[in-house]
Coordinates of C-alpha atoms in Angstrom, one line a residue:
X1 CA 6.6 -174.8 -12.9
X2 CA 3.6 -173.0 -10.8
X3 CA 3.3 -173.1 -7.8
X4 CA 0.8 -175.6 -6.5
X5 CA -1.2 -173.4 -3.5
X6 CA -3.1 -176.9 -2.4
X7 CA 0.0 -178.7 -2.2
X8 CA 2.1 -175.8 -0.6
X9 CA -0.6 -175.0 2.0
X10 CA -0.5 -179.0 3.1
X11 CA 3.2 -179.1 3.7
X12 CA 2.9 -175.8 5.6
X13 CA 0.0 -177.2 7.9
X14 CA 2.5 -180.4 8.2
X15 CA 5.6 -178.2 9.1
X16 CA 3.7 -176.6 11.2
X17 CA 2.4 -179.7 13.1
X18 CA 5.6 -180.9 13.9
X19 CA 7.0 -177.6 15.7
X20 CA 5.6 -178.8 19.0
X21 CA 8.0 -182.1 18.5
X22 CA 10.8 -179.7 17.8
X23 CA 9.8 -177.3 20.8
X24 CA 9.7 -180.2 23.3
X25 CA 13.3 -181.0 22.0
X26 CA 14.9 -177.7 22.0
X27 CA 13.2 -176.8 25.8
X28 CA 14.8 -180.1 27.0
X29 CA 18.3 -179.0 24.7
X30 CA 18.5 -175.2 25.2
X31 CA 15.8 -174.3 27.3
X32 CA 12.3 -172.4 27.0
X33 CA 13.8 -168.6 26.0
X34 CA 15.5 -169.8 23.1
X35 CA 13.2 -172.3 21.8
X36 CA 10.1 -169.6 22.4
X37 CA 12.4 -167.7 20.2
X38 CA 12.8 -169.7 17.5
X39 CA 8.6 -171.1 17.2
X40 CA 8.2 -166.4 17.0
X41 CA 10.9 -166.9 13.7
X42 CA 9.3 -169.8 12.4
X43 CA 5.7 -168.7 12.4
X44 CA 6.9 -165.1 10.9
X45 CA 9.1 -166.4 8.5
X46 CA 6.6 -168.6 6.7
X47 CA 3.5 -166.3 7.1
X48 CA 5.9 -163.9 5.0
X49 CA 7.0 -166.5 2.7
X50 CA 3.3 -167.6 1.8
X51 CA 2.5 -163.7 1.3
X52 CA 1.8 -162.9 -1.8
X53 CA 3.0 -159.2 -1.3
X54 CA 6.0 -157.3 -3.1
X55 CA 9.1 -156.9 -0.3
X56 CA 10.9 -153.5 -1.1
X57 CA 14.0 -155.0 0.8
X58 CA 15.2 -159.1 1.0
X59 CA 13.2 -161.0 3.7
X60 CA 16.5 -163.1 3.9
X61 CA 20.0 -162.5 3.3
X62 CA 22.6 -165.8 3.0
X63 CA 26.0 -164.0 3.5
X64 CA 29.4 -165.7 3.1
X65 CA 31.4 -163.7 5.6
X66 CA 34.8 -165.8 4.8
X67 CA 35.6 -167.6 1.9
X68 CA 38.4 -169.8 4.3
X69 CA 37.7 -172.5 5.7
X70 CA 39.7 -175.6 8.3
X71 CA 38.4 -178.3 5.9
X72 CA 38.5 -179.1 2.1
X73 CA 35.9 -180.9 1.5
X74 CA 34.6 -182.4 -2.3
X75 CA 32.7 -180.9 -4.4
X76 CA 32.3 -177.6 -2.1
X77 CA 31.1 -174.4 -3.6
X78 CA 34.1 -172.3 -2.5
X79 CA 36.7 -175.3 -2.8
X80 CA 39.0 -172.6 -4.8
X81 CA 42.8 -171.8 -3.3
X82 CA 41.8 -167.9 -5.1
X83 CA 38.4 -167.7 -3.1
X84 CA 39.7 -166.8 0.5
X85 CA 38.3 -163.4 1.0
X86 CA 37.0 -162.3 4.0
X87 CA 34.4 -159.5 4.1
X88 CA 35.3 -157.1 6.5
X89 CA 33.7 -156.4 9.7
X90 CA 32.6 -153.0 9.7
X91 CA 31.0 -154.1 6.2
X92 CA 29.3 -156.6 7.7
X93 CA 28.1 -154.3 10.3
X94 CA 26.6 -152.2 8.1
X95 CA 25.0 -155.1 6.2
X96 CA 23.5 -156.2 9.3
X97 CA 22.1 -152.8 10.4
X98 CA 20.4 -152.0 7.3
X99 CA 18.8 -155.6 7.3
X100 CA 18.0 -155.1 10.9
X101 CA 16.5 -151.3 10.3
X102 CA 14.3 -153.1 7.0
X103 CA 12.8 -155.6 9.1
X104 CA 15.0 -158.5 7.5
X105 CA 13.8 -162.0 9.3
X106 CA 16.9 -164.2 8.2
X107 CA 20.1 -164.0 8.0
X108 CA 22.6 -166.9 6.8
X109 CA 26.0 -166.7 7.8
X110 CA 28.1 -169.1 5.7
X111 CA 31.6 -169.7 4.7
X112 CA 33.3 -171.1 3.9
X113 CA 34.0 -171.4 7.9
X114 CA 31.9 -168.8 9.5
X115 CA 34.4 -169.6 12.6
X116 CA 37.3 -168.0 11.1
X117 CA 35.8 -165.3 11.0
X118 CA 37.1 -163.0 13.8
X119 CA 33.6 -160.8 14.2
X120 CA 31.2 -163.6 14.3
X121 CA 29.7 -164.1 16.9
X122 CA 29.8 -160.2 18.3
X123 CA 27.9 -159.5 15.2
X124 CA 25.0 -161.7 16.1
X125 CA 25.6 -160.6 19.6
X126 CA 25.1 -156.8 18.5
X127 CA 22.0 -157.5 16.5
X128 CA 19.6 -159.3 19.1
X129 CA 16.5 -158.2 16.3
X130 CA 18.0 -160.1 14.1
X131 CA 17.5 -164.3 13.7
X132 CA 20.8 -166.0 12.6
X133 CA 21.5 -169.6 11.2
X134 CA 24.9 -170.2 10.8
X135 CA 26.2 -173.1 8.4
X136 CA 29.3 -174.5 10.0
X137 CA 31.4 -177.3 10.4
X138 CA 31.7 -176.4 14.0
X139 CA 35.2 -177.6 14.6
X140 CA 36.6 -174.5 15.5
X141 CA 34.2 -174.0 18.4
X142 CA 36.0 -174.1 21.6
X143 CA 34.8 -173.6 25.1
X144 CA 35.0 -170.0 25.5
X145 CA 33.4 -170.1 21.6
X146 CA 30.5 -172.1 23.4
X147 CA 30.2 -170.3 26.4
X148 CA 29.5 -167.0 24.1
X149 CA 26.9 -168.7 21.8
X150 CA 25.2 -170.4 25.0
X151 CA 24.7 -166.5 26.3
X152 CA 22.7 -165.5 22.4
X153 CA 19.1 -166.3 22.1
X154 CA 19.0 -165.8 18.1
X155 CA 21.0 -167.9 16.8
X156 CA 21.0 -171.7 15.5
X157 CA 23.6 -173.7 14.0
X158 CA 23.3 -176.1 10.9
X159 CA 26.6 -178.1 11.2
X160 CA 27.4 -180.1 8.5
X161 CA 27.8 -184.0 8.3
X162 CA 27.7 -186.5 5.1
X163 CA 26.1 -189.3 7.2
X164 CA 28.1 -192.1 8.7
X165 CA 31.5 -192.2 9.3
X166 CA 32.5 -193.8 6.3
X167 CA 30.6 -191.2 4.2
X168 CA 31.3 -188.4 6.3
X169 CA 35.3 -189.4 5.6
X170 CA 34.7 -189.5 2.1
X171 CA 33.7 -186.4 1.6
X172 CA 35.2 -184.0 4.1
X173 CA 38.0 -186.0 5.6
X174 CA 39.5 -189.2 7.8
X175 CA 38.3 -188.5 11.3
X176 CA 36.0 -185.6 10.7
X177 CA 33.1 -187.7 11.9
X178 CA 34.6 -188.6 15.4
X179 CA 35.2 -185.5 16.0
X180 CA 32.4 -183.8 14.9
X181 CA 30.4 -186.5 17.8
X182 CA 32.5 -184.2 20.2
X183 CA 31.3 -180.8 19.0
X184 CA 27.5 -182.5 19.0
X185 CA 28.0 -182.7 22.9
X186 CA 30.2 -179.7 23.4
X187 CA 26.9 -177.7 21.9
X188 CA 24.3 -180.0 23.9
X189 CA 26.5 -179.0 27.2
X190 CA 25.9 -175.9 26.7
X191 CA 22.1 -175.2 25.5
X192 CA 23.1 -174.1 21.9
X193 CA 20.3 -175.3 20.0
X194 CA 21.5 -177.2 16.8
X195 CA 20.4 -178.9 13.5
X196 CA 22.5 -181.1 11.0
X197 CA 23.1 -179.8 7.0
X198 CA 23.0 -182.5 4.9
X199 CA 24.4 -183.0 1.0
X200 CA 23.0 -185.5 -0.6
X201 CA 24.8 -187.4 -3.3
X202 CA 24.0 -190.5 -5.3
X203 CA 26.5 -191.9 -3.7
X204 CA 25.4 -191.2 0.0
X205 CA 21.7 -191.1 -0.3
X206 CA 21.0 -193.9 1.1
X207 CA 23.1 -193.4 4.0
X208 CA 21.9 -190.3 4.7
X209 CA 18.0 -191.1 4.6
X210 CA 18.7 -194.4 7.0
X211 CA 16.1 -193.9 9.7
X212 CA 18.8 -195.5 12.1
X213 CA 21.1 -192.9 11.2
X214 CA 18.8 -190.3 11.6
X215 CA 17.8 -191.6 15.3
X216 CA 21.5 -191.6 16.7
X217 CA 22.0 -187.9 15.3
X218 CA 18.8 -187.3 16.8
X219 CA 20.2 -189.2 20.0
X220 CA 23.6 -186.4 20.2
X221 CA 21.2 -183.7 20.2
X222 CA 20.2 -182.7 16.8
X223 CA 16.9 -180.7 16.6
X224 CA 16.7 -180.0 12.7
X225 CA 17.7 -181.5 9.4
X226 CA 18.1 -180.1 6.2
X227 CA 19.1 -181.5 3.3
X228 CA 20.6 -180.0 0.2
X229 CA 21.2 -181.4 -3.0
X230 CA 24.4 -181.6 -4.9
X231 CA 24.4 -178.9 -6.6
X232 CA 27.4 -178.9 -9.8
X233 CA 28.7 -175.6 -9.0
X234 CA 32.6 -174.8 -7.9
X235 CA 35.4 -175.8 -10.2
X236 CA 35.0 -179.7 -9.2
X237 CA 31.7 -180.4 -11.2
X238 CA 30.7 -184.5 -11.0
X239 CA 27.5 -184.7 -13.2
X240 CA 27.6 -188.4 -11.8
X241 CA 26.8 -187.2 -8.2
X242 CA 23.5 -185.8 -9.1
X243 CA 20.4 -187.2 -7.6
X244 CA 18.1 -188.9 -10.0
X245 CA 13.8 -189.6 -9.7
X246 CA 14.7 -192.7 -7.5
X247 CA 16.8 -190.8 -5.3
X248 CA 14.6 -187.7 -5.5
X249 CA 11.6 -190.0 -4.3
X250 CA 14.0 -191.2 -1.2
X251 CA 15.1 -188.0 -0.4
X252 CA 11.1 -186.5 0.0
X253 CA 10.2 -189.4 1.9
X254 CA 13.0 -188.9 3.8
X255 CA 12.3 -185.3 4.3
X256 CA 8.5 -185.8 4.7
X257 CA 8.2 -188.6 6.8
X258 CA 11.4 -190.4 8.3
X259 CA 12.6 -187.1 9.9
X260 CA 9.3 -186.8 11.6
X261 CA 10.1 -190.7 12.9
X262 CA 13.2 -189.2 14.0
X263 CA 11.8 -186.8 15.9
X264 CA 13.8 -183.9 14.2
X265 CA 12.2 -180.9 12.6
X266 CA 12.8 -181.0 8.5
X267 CA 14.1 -177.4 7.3
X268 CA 13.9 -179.4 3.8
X269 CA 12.0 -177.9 1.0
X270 CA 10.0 -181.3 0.6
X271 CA 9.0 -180.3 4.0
X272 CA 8.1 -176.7 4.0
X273 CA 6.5 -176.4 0.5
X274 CA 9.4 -175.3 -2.0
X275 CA 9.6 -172.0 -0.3
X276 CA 13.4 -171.3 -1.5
X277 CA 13.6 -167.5 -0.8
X278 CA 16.1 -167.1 -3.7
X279 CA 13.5 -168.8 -5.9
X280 CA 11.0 -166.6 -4.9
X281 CA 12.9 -163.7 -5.5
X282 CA 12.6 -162.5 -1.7
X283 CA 16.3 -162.8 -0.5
X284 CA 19.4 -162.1 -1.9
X285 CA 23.4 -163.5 -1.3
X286 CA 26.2 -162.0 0.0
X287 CA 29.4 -163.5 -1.3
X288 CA 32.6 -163.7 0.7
X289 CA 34.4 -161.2 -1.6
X290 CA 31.5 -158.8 -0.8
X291 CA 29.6 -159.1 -4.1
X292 CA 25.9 -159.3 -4.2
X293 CA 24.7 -162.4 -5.9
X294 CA 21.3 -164.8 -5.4
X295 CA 22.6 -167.8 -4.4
X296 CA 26.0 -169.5 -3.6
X297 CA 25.5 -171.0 -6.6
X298 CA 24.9 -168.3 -8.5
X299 CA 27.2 -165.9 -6.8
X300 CA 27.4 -163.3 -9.8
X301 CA 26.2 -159.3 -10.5
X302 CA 29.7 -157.2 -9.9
X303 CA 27.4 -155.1 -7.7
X304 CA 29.5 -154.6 -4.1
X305 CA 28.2 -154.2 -0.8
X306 CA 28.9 -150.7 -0.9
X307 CA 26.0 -150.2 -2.6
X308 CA 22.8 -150.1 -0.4
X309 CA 20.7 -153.2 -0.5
X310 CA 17.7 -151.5 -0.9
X311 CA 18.7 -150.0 -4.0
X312 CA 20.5 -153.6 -5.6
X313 CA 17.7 -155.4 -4.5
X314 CA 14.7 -152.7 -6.1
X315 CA 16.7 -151.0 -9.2
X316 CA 19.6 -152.7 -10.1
X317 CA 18.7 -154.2 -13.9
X318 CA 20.1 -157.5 -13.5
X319 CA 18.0 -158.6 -10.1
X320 CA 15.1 -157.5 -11.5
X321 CA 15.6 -159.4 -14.9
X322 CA 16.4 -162.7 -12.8
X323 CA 13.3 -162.0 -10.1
X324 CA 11.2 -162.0 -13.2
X325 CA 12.5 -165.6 -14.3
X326 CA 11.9 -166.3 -10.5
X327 CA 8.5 -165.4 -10.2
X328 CA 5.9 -168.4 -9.6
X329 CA 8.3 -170.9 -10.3
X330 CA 9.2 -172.9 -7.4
X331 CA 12.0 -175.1 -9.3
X332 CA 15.4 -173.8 -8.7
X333 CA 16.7 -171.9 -11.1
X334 CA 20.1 -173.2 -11.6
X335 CA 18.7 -176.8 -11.8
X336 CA 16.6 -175.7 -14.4
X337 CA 17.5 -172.8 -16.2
X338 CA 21.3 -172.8 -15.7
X339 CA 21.4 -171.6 -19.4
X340 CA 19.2 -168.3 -19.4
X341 CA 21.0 -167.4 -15.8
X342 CA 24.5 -167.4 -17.4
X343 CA 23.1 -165.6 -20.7
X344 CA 22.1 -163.2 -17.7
X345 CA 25.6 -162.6 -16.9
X346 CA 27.0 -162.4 -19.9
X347 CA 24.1 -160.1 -21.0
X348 CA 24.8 -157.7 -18.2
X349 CA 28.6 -158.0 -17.8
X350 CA 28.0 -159.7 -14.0
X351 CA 30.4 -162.1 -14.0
X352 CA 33.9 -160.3 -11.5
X353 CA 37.2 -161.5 -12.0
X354 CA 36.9 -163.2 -8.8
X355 CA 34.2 -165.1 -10.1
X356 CA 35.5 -166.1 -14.0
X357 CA 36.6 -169.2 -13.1
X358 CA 33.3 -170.4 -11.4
X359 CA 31.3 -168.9 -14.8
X360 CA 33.9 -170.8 -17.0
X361 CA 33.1 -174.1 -14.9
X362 CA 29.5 -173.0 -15.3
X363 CA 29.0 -172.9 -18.9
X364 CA 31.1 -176.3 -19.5
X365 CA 28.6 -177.9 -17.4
X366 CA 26.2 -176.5 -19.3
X367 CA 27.2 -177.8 -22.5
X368 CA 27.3 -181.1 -21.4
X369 CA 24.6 -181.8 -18.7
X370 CA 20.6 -182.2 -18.7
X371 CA 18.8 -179.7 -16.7
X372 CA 17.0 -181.2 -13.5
X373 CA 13.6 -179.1 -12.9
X374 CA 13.9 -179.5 -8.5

């Protein structure tokens, strides 16, 4: 699937529209520092996204620091009693200081709970060059936790929430919703700027793209929304959850138009032109057992973090084997190619022991489910 430049530029021009909405939200939420901060990231982020250039190091870097996590929610990548590694800090450090010396304009800190992790936020206090968004469930976040992350001025937090409460409970457990209302103004207290991460199921897709919804979220402080498809990775693979055209359609109005009702900026790729780094071969992942990989889920190579990113992401066989699959395709691979990616692995022996369970999850669904070309 090319990509469509027409098409791409419109959503841009659209995205980039809407930052003034999301600049008069964050100024009144976290004041006129951080969100100055975040419009410098946005417009340098997708000015190098839309470049048509060859990076010689990733442009973004999704690392999960901590496979552990204080929930156990369905159908989560890393929902696996064996994946509860941690990478360690002074690997992280060096992670981040080679990003950071490379001109890197994203990192991702996931999880797992990125709160567990003891380091977290010194290491995006120690690399102020750097722009952070960090995937959480924010429950951990205390006052002190708060106080910190009120002090930073590059960082954001994508929390995430399954829509209402009922949903919400479904998914990642009775209560989870109330209290995740409390976090919403334990962050809004104290000028961290914040967004909601969505997944979207059949199940909850309607839910989720309620505009009424989408207003009270909006109303507790939210700034951004993204939302991310079920994706049938982890060991817990429900084909049934998988979104199909109708709900596609609902989900890119959603992301197109009722967010913008909502008055919250979509970091969607309906939104922003299908500008996946990971599809466009431009960022790399981190997993939380300190293995390279290009997406959480597709967290394979074998290749550790002591090797220098520069070299993984420029010589290293595999990645440039799967950048050429990547290149002017904007549908994700795994949706649509899940059967050349784990030929891949087998192909260049990229598949850990830490991981075998995942590829052995990965190639039964394979067998037995229709590829999706999002």
């Amino acid at each position: 699937m090319k990509m469509n430049t027409k098409n791409t530029c419109t959503q841009l021009a659209l995205f980039l529209l809407r930052l003034p909405l999301a600049a008069a939200h964050l100024i009144r939420n976290a004041g006129i520092r951080k969100t100055f901060r975040f419009v410098r990231f946005c417009l340098a982020y997708y000015i190098f996204v839309f470049r048509k250039e060859t990076h010689r190091f990733p442009q973004v870097l999704l690392i999960a620091v901590t496979g552990k996590c204080n929930l156990a929610c369905k159908e989560c990548f890393i929902r696996d009693e064996k994946r509860r590694a941690s990478i360690p800090t002074d690997d992280l450090k060096a992670i981040l200081s080679e990003a950071e010396q490379n001109g890197t304009k994203l990192i991702g800190l996931t999880g797992g709970e990125p709160f567990t992790h003891p380091a977290i936020v010194s290491l995006i206090q120690e690399h102020p060059k750097l722009y952070f968004f960090v995937f959480t469930n924010a429950l951990l976040i205390r006052d002190d936790t708060a106080h910190a992350l009120s002090r930073l001025q590059n960082v954001i937090l994508l929390v995430g929430i399954d829509g209402p409460s009922g949903s919400t409970a479904q998914r990642r457990g009775a209560g989870v919703y109330e209290n995740l209302r409390k976090q919403f103004s334990l962050l809004t207290s104290n000028k961290i700027p914040f967004g909601i991460t969505v997944m979207t199921t059949s199940k909850n897709i309607q839910d989720v793209t309620d505009i009424r919804w989408l207003k009270s979220i909006r109303a507790l402080g939210s700034s951004f929304a993204l939302f991310v498809q079920y994706t049938p990775s982890g060991r817990n693979i429900r084909n049934e959850l998988l979104l199909d055209a109708q709900d596609m359609a609902l989900l890119k109005e959603c992301e197109i138009s009722r967010t913008m009702k909502a008055r919250m900026l979509p970091l969607s790729m309906h939104a922003i032109g299908s500008v996946c780094p990971f599809r466009s071969g431009k960022g790399l992942y981190i997993s939380e057992n300190g293995e390279f990989g290009t997406c959480p889920a597709i967290p394979f190579s074998n290749v550790p973090v002591s090797e220098k990113i520069a070299d993984v992401f420029n010589s290293n066989t595999y990645f440039q084997e799967l950048k050429r699959m990547q290149q002017g395709n904007t549908s994700c691979l795994f949706r649509s190619n899940i059967h050349a990616i784990l030929g891949l692995v087998e192909k260049h022996a990229a598949c850990s022991d830490y991981h075998a369970d995942l590829y052995a999850a990965l190639q039964e669904y394979d067998a037995s489910a229709p590829q999706q070309t999002l």
